[in-house]
């Protein structure tokens, strides 16, 4: 029954996008993974995963939540939280305004209360369209408040990361968010809270080096680039060629950094299973 509703909702989202002219069967998009061209309609029907090679294209935060949560269970948290410009960085305020207009987001993170197959949890989803999902004061504060909310209400915390790292325009204030979010997650975990970290392409820099790597359970989408510095920087620093697939989800799974790789259409199933198991205290 649940699958029936999910399929119907996916169809409705596609029809809505077609009506608004955002996708058509004639507009074509080349896959960054294999180079093959598919119609925007096929990309949309396939949840922005390449129908040929399975490349997982980055997607927006609200769209991801709509794919994962039970219909009608979405309740946004901290939606009024505004980004700050503590350094008065040239052009930053205008950039923020433009991005808000283009994406409908105030900053790069959306927090929400929701249910997956009737299991309740607190969610934070980073959105790469907003300054590459970088973490400034607003993103750090939202992650922190979500962890505190989950702790107060004894709910699991699920974060989908997608980030270029700390936000340059907020300087040291953005680096401070690394310690702040890591401390909030640790407090939450010490009280027995379950934190599931879901990494998507790409997750890098200060976000990898803080809350994104602290999950009790570490999951990722296939092919996601996950690391601190990029491969070119590392190669130049150590003066050596890196192994094939280094910093990709599959490599990190083989080396124990991840627990499982989850294809996009499996998130609902995998998360609901984990949440059900957790509610039963590990008893099947
Ligand atoms: Zn492809």
PDB file of C-alpha atoms and ligand atoms in Angstrom:
ATOM      1  CA  UNK A   1       0.000   0.000   0.000  1.00  0.00           C
ATOM      2  CA  UNK A   2       2.805   2.337   0.934  1.00  0.00           C
ATOM      3  CA  UNK A   3       4.543   1.598  -2.342  1.00  0.00           C
ATOM      4  CA  UNK A   4       1.355   2.468  -4.187  1.00  0.00           C
ATOM      5  CA  UNK A   5       1.261   5.925  -2.553  1.00  0.00           C
ATOM      6  CA  UNK A   6       4.969   6.479  -3.251  1.00  0.00           C
ATOM      7  CA  UNK A   7       4.545   5.667  -6.937  1.00  0.00           C
ATOM      8  CA  UNK A   8       1.485   7.891  -7.181  1.00  0.00           C
ATOM      9  CA  UNK A   9       3.314  10.778  -5.521  1.00  0.00           C
ATOM     10  CA  UNK A  10       6.293  10.367  -7.883  1.00  0.00           C
ATOM     11  CA  UNK A  11       3.921  10.517 -10.852  1.00  0.00           C
ATOM     12  CA  UNK A  12       2.204  13.628  -9.455  1.00  0.00           C
ATOM     13  CA  UNK A  13       5.559  15.377  -8.952  1.00  0.00           C
ATOM     14  CA  UNK A  14       6.512  14.587 -12.550  1.00  0.00           C
ATOM     15  CA  UNK A  15       3.187  15.871 -13.934  1.00  0.00           C
ATOM     16  CA  UNK A  16       3.505  19.035 -11.861  1.00  0.00           C
ATOM     17  CA  UNK A  17       7.003  19.679 -13.224  1.00  0.00           C
ATOM     18  CA  UNK A  18       5.745  19.056 -16.788  1.00  0.00           C
ATOM     19  CA  UNK A  19       2.873  21.503 -16.334  1.00  0.00           C
ATOM     20  CA  UNK A  20       5.268  24.140 -15.081  1.00  0.00           C
ATOM     21  CA  UNK A  21       7.516  23.473 -18.104  1.00  0.00           C
ATOM     22  CA  UNK A  22      10.474  22.490 -15.915  1.00  0.00           C
ATOM     23  CA  UNK A  23      10.799  19.174 -17.714  1.00  0.00           C
ATOM     24  CA  UNK A  24       9.876  18.096 -21.225  1.00  0.00           C
ATOM     25  CA  UNK A  25      10.530  14.972 -23.245  1.00  0.00           C
ATOM     26  CA  UNK A  26      12.404  17.071 -25.820  1.00  0.00           C
ATOM     27  CA  UNK A  27      14.830  18.791 -23.444  1.00  0.00           C
ATOM     28  CA  UNK A  28      17.857  16.523 -23.060  1.00  0.00           C
ATOM     29  CA  UNK A  29      20.530  16.319 -20.397  1.00  0.00           C
ATOM     30  CA  UNK A  30      23.964  14.696 -20.759  1.00  0.00           C
ATOM     31  CA  UNK A  31      25.047  12.413 -17.914  1.00  0.00           C
ATOM     32  CA  UNK A  32      28.272  13.523 -16.150  1.00  0.00           C
ATOM     33  CA  UNK A  33      28.918   9.822 -15.440  1.00  0.00           C
ATOM     34  CA  UNK A  34      28.689   8.176 -18.878  1.00  0.00           C
ATOM     35  CA  UNK A  35      28.055  11.119 -21.231  1.00  0.00           C
ATOM     36  CA  UNK A  36      24.864   9.568 -22.647  1.00  0.00           C
ATOM     37  CA  UNK A  37      21.961  11.945 -23.254  1.00  0.00           C
ATOM     38  CA  UNK A  38      18.537  11.214 -21.789  1.00  0.00           C
ATOM     39  CA  UNK A  39      15.392  13.334 -21.846  1.00  0.00           C
ATOM     40  CA  UNK A  40      14.614  15.497 -18.818  1.00  0.00           C
ATOM     41  CA  UNK A  41      11.451  13.422 -18.476  1.00  0.00           C
ATOM     42  CA  UNK A  42      13.462  10.180 -18.155  1.00  0.00           C
ATOM     43  CA  UNK A  43      15.786  11.783 -15.569  1.00  0.00           C
ATOM     44  CA  UNK A  44      12.764  12.907 -13.586  1.00  0.00           C
ATOM     45  CA  UNK A  45      10.996   9.528 -13.782  1.00  0.00           C
ATOM     46  CA  UNK A  46      14.223   7.941 -12.547  1.00  0.00           C
ATOM     47  CA  UNK A  47      14.604  10.344  -9.567  1.00  0.00           C
ATOM     48  CA  UNK A  48      17.544  12.128 -11.274  1.00  0.00           C
ATOM     49  CA  UNK A  49      19.544   8.902 -11.543  1.00  0.00           C
ATOM     50  CA  UNK A  50      21.009   8.228 -15.028  1.00  0.00           C
ATOM     51  CA  UNK A  51      18.835   5.567 -16.710  1.00  0.00           C
ATOM     52  CA  UNK A  52      21.951   4.228 -18.523  1.00  0.00           C
ATOM     53  CA  UNK A  53      24.749   4.065 -15.921  1.00  0.00           C
ATOM     54  CA  UNK A  54      23.095   4.782 -12.557  1.00  0.00           C
ATOM     55  CA  UNK A  55      24.951   8.078 -11.928  1.00  0.00           C
ATOM     56  CA  UNK A  56      23.232   9.794  -8.977  1.00  0.00           C
ATOM     57  CA  UNK A  57      22.758  13.458  -9.859  1.00  0.00           C
ATOM     58  CA  UNK A  58      22.649  15.894  -6.889  1.00  0.00           C
ATOM     59  CA  UNK A  59      19.068  16.902  -5.954  1.00  0.00           C
ATOM     60  CA  UNK A  60      17.384  19.610  -3.864  1.00  0.00           C
ATOM     61  CA  UNK A  61      16.535  19.236  -0.178  1.00  0.00           C
ATOM     62  CA  UNK A  62      12.722  19.482  -0.476  1.00  0.00           C
ATOM     63  CA  UNK A  63      12.691  17.046  -3.374  1.00  0.00           C
ATOM     64  CA  UNK A  64      14.726  14.536  -1.381  1.00  0.00           C
ATOM     65  CA  UNK A  65      12.427  14.863   1.616  1.00  0.00           C
ATOM     66  CA  UNK A  66       9.374  14.400  -0.609  1.00  0.00           C
ATOM     67  CA  UNK A  67      10.853  11.103  -1.840  1.00  0.00           C
ATOM     68  CA  UNK A  68      11.583   9.785   1.632  1.00  0.00           C
ATOM     69  CA  UNK A  69       8.837  10.977   3.981  1.00  0.00           C
ATOM     70  CA  UNK A  70       5.313   9.618   4.297  1.00  0.00           C
ATOM     71  CA  UNK A  71       2.866  11.936   2.511  1.00  0.00           C
ATOM     72  CA  UNK A  72       1.531  14.597   4.878  1.00  0.00           C
ATOM     73  CA  UNK A  73       4.104  13.933   7.630  1.00  0.00           C
ATOM     74  CA  UNK A  74       6.528  16.773   6.693  1.00  0.00           C
ATOM     75  CA  UNK A  75       6.741  19.546   9.259  1.00  0.00           C
ATOM     76  CA  UNK A  76       9.554  22.049   8.744  1.00  0.00           C
ATOM     77  CA  UNK A  77      11.688  23.051  11.757  1.00  0.00           C
ATOM     78  CA  UNK A  78      13.572  26.322  12.220  1.00  0.00           C
ATOM     79  CA  UNK A  79      12.409  27.580   8.828  1.00  0.00           C
ATOM     80  CA  UNK A  80      12.874  31.229   9.824  1.00  0.00           C
ATOM     81  CA  UNK A  81      16.573  30.841  10.614  1.00  0.00           C
ATOM     82  CA  UNK A  82      18.405  33.478   8.519  1.00  0.00           C
ATOM     83  CA  UNK A  83      22.013  33.407   7.305  1.00  0.00           C
ATOM     84  CA  UNK A  84      24.387  36.004   8.771  1.00  0.00           C
ATOM     85  CA  UNK A  85      27.141  38.071   7.167  1.00  0.00           C
ATOM     86  CA  UNK A  86      29.464  38.493  10.173  1.00  0.00           C
ATOM     87  CA  UNK A  87      32.471  39.668   8.132  1.00  0.00           C
ATOM     88  CA  UNK A  88      30.525  42.036   5.877  1.00  0.00           C
ATOM     89  CA  UNK A  89      32.057  40.035   3.046  1.00  0.00           C
ATOM     90  CA  UNK A  90      31.935  41.892  -0.296  1.00  0.00           C
ATOM     91  CA  UNK A  91      28.964  40.805  -2.418  1.00  0.00           C
ATOM     92  CA  UNK A  92      27.837  38.100   0.048  1.00  0.00           C
ATOM     93  CA  UNK A  93      24.527  39.721   1.061  1.00  0.00           C
ATOM     94  CA  UNK A  94      23.501  40.139  -2.600  1.00  0.00           C
ATOM     95  CA  UNK A  95      24.559  36.576  -3.365  1.00  0.00           C
ATOM     96  CA  UNK A  96      22.386  35.257  -0.487  1.00  0.00           C
ATOM     97  CA  UNK A  97      19.412  37.277  -1.701  1.00  0.00           C
ATOM     98  CA  UNK A  98      19.796  36.013  -5.270  1.00  0.00           C
ATOM     99  CA  UNK A  99      20.056  32.407  -4.131  1.00  0.00           C
ATOM    100  CA  UNK A 100      16.973  32.732  -1.938  1.00  0.00           C
ATOM    101  CA  UNK A 101      15.060  34.038  -4.948  1.00  0.00           C
ATOM    102  CA  UNK A 102      16.330  31.245  -7.245  1.00  0.00           C
ATOM    103  CA  UNK A 103      16.007  28.274  -4.894  1.00  0.00           C
ATOM    104  CA  UNK A 104      13.322  29.279  -2.362  1.00  0.00           C
ATOM    105  CA  UNK A 105      15.813  28.414   0.398  1.00  0.00           C
ATOM    106  CA  UNK A 106      17.047  30.797   3.095  1.00  0.00           C
ATOM    107  CA  UNK A 107      20.303  28.842   3.360  1.00  0.00           C
ATOM    108  CA  UNK A 108      21.779  25.462   2.419  1.00  0.00           C
ATOM    109  CA  UNK A 109      19.989  23.281   5.015  1.00  0.00           C
ATOM    110  CA  UNK A 110      16.367  22.257   5.549  1.00  0.00           C
ATOM    111  CA  UNK A 111      15.343  20.722   8.889  1.00  0.00           C
ATOM    112  CA  UNK A 112      12.120  18.820   9.370  1.00  0.00           C
ATOM    113  CA  UNK A 113      10.150  16.484  11.512  1.00  0.00           C
ATOM    114  CA  UNK A 114       8.760  13.603   9.495  1.00  0.00           C
ATOM    115  CA  UNK A 115       7.867   9.939   9.311  1.00  0.00           C
ATOM    116  CA  UNK A 116       9.214   7.090   7.192  1.00  0.00           C
ATOM    117  CA  UNK A 117       6.664   4.275   7.025  1.00  0.00           C
ATOM    118  CA  UNK A 118       5.202   5.734  10.225  1.00  0.00           C
ATOM    119  CA  UNK A 119       8.529   5.836  12.094  1.00  0.00           C
ATOM    120  CA  UNK A 120       9.154   9.342  13.383  1.00  0.00           C
ATOM    121  CA  UNK A 121      12.538  11.106  13.084  1.00  0.00           C
ATOM    122  CA  UNK A 122      14.201  14.516  12.823  1.00  0.00           C
ATOM    123  CA  UNK A 123      15.787  15.245   9.430  1.00  0.00           C
ATOM    124  CA  UNK A 124      18.313  17.727   8.136  1.00  0.00           C
ATOM    125  CA  UNK A 125      19.020  17.810   4.391  1.00  0.00           C
ATOM    126  CA  UNK A 126      21.761  19.919   2.812  1.00  0.00           C
ATOM    127  CA  UNK A 127      21.102  21.443  -0.592  1.00  0.00           C
ATOM    128  CA  UNK A 128      24.035  21.791  -2.995  1.00  0.00           C
ATOM    129  CA  UNK A 129      22.263  24.475  -5.064  1.00  0.00           C
ATOM    130  CA  UNK A 130      22.893  26.955  -2.271  1.00  0.00           C
ATOM    131  CA  UNK A 131      26.629  27.835  -2.359  1.00  0.00           C
ATOM    132  CA  UNK A 132      27.513  24.151  -2.811  1.00  0.00           C
ATOM    133  CA  UNK A 133      25.773  23.218   0.439  1.00  0.00           C
ATOM    134  CA  UNK A 134      28.563  24.962   2.338  1.00  0.00           C
ATOM    135  CA  UNK A 135      28.313  25.319   6.113  1.00  0.00           C
ATOM    136  CA  UNK A 136      28.076  28.845   7.485  1.00  0.00           C
ATOM    137  CA  UNK A 137      26.523  29.970  10.767  1.00  0.00           C
ATOM    138  CA  UNK A 138      22.932  29.246   9.677  1.00  0.00           C
ATOM    139  CA  UNK A 139      23.652  25.678   8.530  1.00  0.00           C
ATOM    140  CA  UNK A 140      25.690  24.957  11.677  1.00  0.00           C
ATOM    141  CA  UNK A 141      22.978  26.397  13.890  1.00  0.00           C
ATOM    142  CA  UNK A 142      20.257  24.411  12.113  1.00  0.00           C
ATOM    143  CA  UNK A 143      22.142  21.106  12.515  1.00  0.00           C
ATOM    144  CA  UNK A 144      22.763  21.935  16.187  1.00  0.00           C
ATOM    145  CA  UNK A 145      19.135  22.841  16.893  1.00  0.00           C
ATOM    146  CA  UNK A 146      17.931  19.716  15.068  1.00  0.00           C
ATOM    147  CA  UNK A 147      20.182  17.550  17.266  1.00  0.00           C
ATOM    148  CA  UNK A 148      18.888  19.342  20.387  1.00  0.00           C
ATOM    149  CA  UNK A 149      15.279  18.943  19.239  1.00  0.00           C
ATOM    150  CA  UNK A 150      15.854  15.212  18.616  1.00  0.00           C
ATOM    151  CA  UNK A 151      17.420  14.896  22.073  1.00  0.00           C
ATOM    152  CA  UNK A 152      14.505  16.699  23.800  1.00  0.00           C
ATOM    153  CA  UNK A 153      11.893  14.599  22.037  1.00  0.00           C
ATOM    154  CA  UNK A 154      13.869  11.335  22.136  1.00  0.00           C
ATOM    155  CA  UNK A 155      13.776  10.916  18.369  1.00  0.00           C
ATOM    156  CA  UNK A 156      16.390   9.556  15.943  1.00  0.00           C
ATOM    157  CA  UNK A 157      18.325  12.103  13.864  1.00  0.00           C
ATOM    158  CA  UNK A 158      18.920  11.576  10.134  1.00  0.00           C
ATOM    159  CA  UNK A 159      21.147  13.985   8.202  1.00  0.00           C
ATOM    160  CA  UNK A 160      21.677  13.967   4.430  1.00  0.00           C
ATOM    161  CA  UNK A 161      24.948  15.748   3.738  1.00  0.00           C
ATOM    162  CA  UNK A 162      25.989  17.294   0.411  1.00  0.00           C
ATOM    163  CA  UNK A 163      28.611  19.963   0.809  1.00  0.00           C
ATOM    164  CA  UNK A 164      31.625  21.773  -0.527  1.00  0.00           C
ATOM    165  CA  UNK A 165      32.744  22.285   3.100  1.00  0.00           C
ATOM    166  CA  UNK A 166      32.972  25.351   5.323  1.00  0.00           C
ATOM    167  CA  UNK A 167      31.687  28.641   3.868  1.00  0.00           C
ATOM    168  CA  UNK A 168      34.523  30.912   2.868  1.00  0.00           C
ATOM    169  CA  UNK A 169      32.415  34.103   3.109  1.00  0.00           C
ATOM    170  CA  UNK A 170      31.874  33.617   6.860  1.00  0.00           C
ATOM    171  CA  UNK A 171      35.543  32.910   7.638  1.00  0.00           C
ATOM    172  CA  UNK A 172      36.347  31.692  11.122  1.00  0.00           C
ATOM    173  CA  UNK A 173      32.645  31.780  12.086  1.00  0.00           C
ATOM    174  CA  UNK A 174      31.998  28.992   9.623  1.00  0.00           C
ATOM    175  CA  UNK A 175      34.935  26.933  10.960  1.00  0.00           C
ATOM    176  CA  UNK A 176      33.479  27.294  14.468  1.00  0.00           C
ATOM    177  CA  UNK A 177      30.392  25.421  13.243  1.00  0.00           C
ATOM    178  CA  UNK A 178      32.501  22.278  12.909  1.00  0.00           C
ATOM    179  CA  UNK A 179      33.185  22.134  16.651  1.00  0.00           C
ATOM    180  CA  UNK A 180      29.649  23.271  17.520  1.00  0.00           C
ATOM    181  CA  UNK A 181      27.842  20.664  15.412  1.00  0.00           C
ATOM    182  CA  UNK A 182      30.237  17.890  16.480  1.00  0.00           C
ATOM    183  CA  UNK A 183      29.633  18.764  20.152  1.00  0.00           C
ATOM    184  CA  UNK A 184      25.829  18.833  19.704  1.00  0.00           C
ATOM    185  CA  UNK A 185      25.864  15.430  17.975  1.00  0.00           C
ATOM    186  CA  UNK A 186      28.108  13.960  20.689  1.00  0.00           C
ATOM    187  CA  UNK A 187      25.809  15.217  23.476  1.00  0.00           C
ATOM    188  CA  UNK A 188      22.849  13.714  21.628  1.00  0.00           C
ATOM    189  CA  UNK A 189      24.630  10.352  21.208  1.00  0.00           C
ATOM    190  CA  UNK A 190      25.767  10.286  24.842  1.00  0.00           C
ATOM    191  CA  UNK A 191      22.097  10.523  25.840  1.00  0.00           C
ATOM    192  CA  UNK A 192      21.466   7.411  23.744  1.00  0.00           C
ATOM    193  CA  UNK A 193      20.190   9.133  20.597  1.00  0.00           C
ATOM    194  CA  UNK A 194      20.520   7.358  17.237  1.00  0.00           C
ATOM    195  CA  UNK A 195      22.188   9.408  14.484  1.00  0.00           C
ATOM    196  CA  UNK A 196      22.126   8.075  10.921  1.00  0.00           C
ATOM    197  CA  UNK A 197      24.455   9.987   8.599  1.00  0.00           C
ATOM    198  CA  UNK A 198      23.615   9.746   4.891  1.00  0.00           C
ATOM    199  CA  UNK A 199      26.298  11.048   2.546  1.00  0.00           C
ATOM    200  CA  UNK A 200      25.515  12.168  -0.978  1.00  0.00           C
ATOM    201  CA  UNK A 201      27.611  13.462  -3.857  1.00  0.00           C
ATOM    202  CA  UNK A 202      29.732  15.414  -3.035  1.00  0.00           C
ATOM    203  CA  UNK A 203      30.418  15.613   0.730  1.00  0.00           C
ATOM    204  CA  UNK A 204      33.722  17.328   1.422  1.00  0.00           C
ATOM    205  CA  UNK A 205      35.728  19.718   3.615  1.00  0.00           C
ATOM    206  CA  UNK A 206      34.512  20.934   7.001  1.00  0.00           C
ATOM    207  CA  UNK A 207      31.225  19.025   6.767  1.00  0.00           C
ATOM    208  CA  UNK A 208      33.018  15.677   6.267  1.00  0.00           C
ATOM    209  CA  UNK A 209      35.403  16.688   9.074  1.00  0.00           C
ATOM    210  CA  UNK A 210      32.552  17.315  11.514  1.00  0.00           C
ATOM    211  CA  UNK A 211      28.958  16.098  11.846  1.00  0.00           C
ATOM    212  CA  UNK A 212      28.792  14.093   8.588  1.00  0.00           C
ATOM    213  CA  UNK A 213      31.392  11.553   9.781  1.00  0.00           C
ATOM    214  CA  UNK A 214      29.922  11.042  13.258  1.00  0.00           C
ATOM    215  CA  UNK A 215      26.943   8.809  12.419  1.00  0.00           C
ATOM    216  CA  UNK A 216      26.232   5.738  14.540  1.00  0.00           C
ATOM    217  CA  UNK A 217      25.294   4.342  11.146  1.00  0.00           C
ATOM    218  CA  UNK A 218      27.103   5.654   8.054  1.00  0.00           C
ATOM    219  CA  UNK A 219      25.291   5.367   4.707  1.00  0.00           C
ATOM    220  CA  UNK A 220      25.958   6.802   1.272  1.00  0.00           C
ATOM    221  CA  UNK A 221      24.545   7.034  -2.220  1.00  0.00           C
ATOM    222  CA  UNK A 222      26.470   5.115  -4.938  1.00  0.00           C
ATOM    223  CA  UNK A 223      29.451   6.882  -6.480  1.00  0.00           C
ATOM    224  CA  UNK A 224      29.425   9.798  -4.011  1.00  0.00           C
ATOM    225  CA  UNK A 225      32.696  11.700  -3.627  1.00  0.00           C
ATOM    226  CA  UNK A 226      33.443  11.816   0.101  1.00  0.00           C
ATOM    227  CA  UNK A 227      36.585  13.347   1.530  1.00  0.00           C
ATOM    228  CA  UNK A 228      38.241  16.329   3.151  1.00  0.00           C
ATOM    229  CA  UNK A 229      40.582  17.815   0.535  1.00  0.00           C
ATOM    230  CA  UNK A 230      39.984  17.046  -3.147  1.00  0.00           C
ATOM    231  CA  UNK A 231      42.048  14.376  -4.952  1.00  0.00           C
ATOM    232  CA  UNK A 232      44.116  16.952  -6.905  1.00  0.00           C
ATOM    233  CA  UNK A 233      45.218  18.747  -3.722  1.00  0.00           C
ATOM    234  CA  UNK A 234      46.231  15.455  -2.093  1.00  0.00           C
ATOM    235  CA  UNK A 235      48.181  14.316  -5.168  1.00  0.00           C
ATOM    236  CA  UNK A 236      50.057  17.615  -5.287  1.00  0.00           C
ATOM    237  CA  UNK A 237      50.800  17.487  -1.547  1.00  0.00           C
ATOM    238  CA  UNK A 238      52.066  13.911  -1.307  1.00  0.00           C
ATOM    239  CA  UNK A 239      53.531  13.854  -4.821  1.00  0.00           C
ATOM    240  CA  UNK A 240      51.903  10.483  -5.611  1.00  0.00           C
ATOM    241  CA  UNK A 241      49.120   9.182  -7.806  1.00  0.00           C
ATOM    242  CA  UNK A 242      46.022   8.144  -5.854  1.00  0.00           C
ATOM    243  CA  UNK A 243      44.469   4.671  -6.252  1.00  0.00           C
ATOM    244  CA  UNK A 244      41.525   4.201  -8.630  1.00  0.00           C
ATOM    245  CA  UNK A 245      38.194   5.248  -7.108  1.00  0.00           C
ATOM    246  CA  UNK A 246      39.860   6.826  -4.050  1.00  0.00           C
ATOM    247  CA  UNK A 247      37.343   8.929  -2.008  1.00  0.00           C
ATOM    248  CA  UNK A 248      34.342   7.334  -3.736  1.00  0.00           C
ATOM    249  CA  UNK A 249      31.613   5.674  -1.659  1.00  0.00           C
ATOM    250  CA  UNK A 250      32.509   2.158  -2.899  1.00  0.00           C
ATOM    251  CA  UNK A 251      36.176   2.585  -1.886  1.00  0.00           C
ATOM    252  CA  UNK A 252      35.148   3.913   1.536  1.00  0.00           C
ATOM    253  CA  UNK A 253      32.755   0.989   2.047  1.00  0.00           C
ATOM    254  CA  UNK A 254      35.606  -1.453   1.301  1.00  0.00           C
ATOM    255  CA  UNK A 255      37.808   0.349   3.838  1.00  0.00           C
ATOM    256  CA  UNK A 256      35.288   0.424   6.689  1.00  0.00           C
ATOM    257  CA  UNK A 257      34.264   4.089   6.664  1.00  0.00           C
ATOM    258  CA  UNK A 258      30.710   3.309   5.480  1.00  0.00           C
ATOM    259  CA  UNK A 259      28.229   0.670   6.619  1.00  0.00           C
ATOM    260  CA  UNK A 260      26.142   0.483   3.448  1.00  0.00           C
ATOM    261  CA  UNK A 261      25.623   2.072   0.039  1.00  0.00           C
ATOM    262  CA  UNK A 262      21.978   2.876  -0.617  1.00  0.00           C
ATOM    263  CA  UNK A 263      20.659   3.548  -4.145  1.00  0.00           C
ATOM    264  CA  UNK A 264      18.244   6.488  -4.316  1.00  0.00           C
ATOM    265  CA  UNK A 265      15.071   4.427  -4.664  1.00  0.00           C
ATOM    266  CA  UNK A 266      15.989   2.343  -1.585  1.00  0.00           C
ATOM    267  CA  UNK A 267      16.259   5.107   1.044  1.00  0.00           C
ATOM    268  CA  UNK A 268      12.695   4.770   2.315  1.00  0.00           C
ATOM    269  CA  UNK A 269      13.032   1.036   2.707  1.00  0.00           C
ATOM    270  CA  UNK A 270      16.464   1.088   4.408  1.00  0.00           C
ATOM    271  CA  UNK A 271      15.681   3.996   6.767  1.00  0.00           C
ATOM    272  CA  UNK A 272      12.320   2.537   7.821  1.00  0.00           C
ATOM    273  CA  UNK A 273      14.005  -0.804   8.603  1.00  0.00           C
ATOM    274  CA  UNK A 274      16.708   0.876  10.714  1.00  0.00           C
ATOM    275  CA  UNK A 275      14.162   3.025  12.556  1.00  0.00           C
ATOM    276  CA  UNK A 276      11.917   0.012  13.231  1.00  0.00           C
ATOM    277  CA  UNK A 277      14.856  -1.980  14.589  1.00  0.00           C
ATOM    278  CA  UNK A 278      15.886   0.943  16.800  1.00  0.00           C
ATOM    279  CA  UNK A 279      12.367   1.366  18.202  1.00  0.00           C
ATOM    280  CA  UNK A 280      12.380  -2.287  19.196  1.00  0.00           C
ATOM    281  CA  UNK A 281      15.722  -1.853  20.960  1.00  0.00           C
ATOM    282  CA  UNK A 282      17.462  -4.171  18.495  1.00  0.00           C
ATOM    283  CA  UNK A 283      14.956  -7.030  18.893  1.00  0.00           C
ATOM    284  CA  UNK A 284      13.820  -8.262  15.471  1.00  0.00           C
TER     285      UNK A 284
HETATM  286 ZN1  LIG B   1      25.088   7.920 -17.097  1.00  0.00          ZN
END
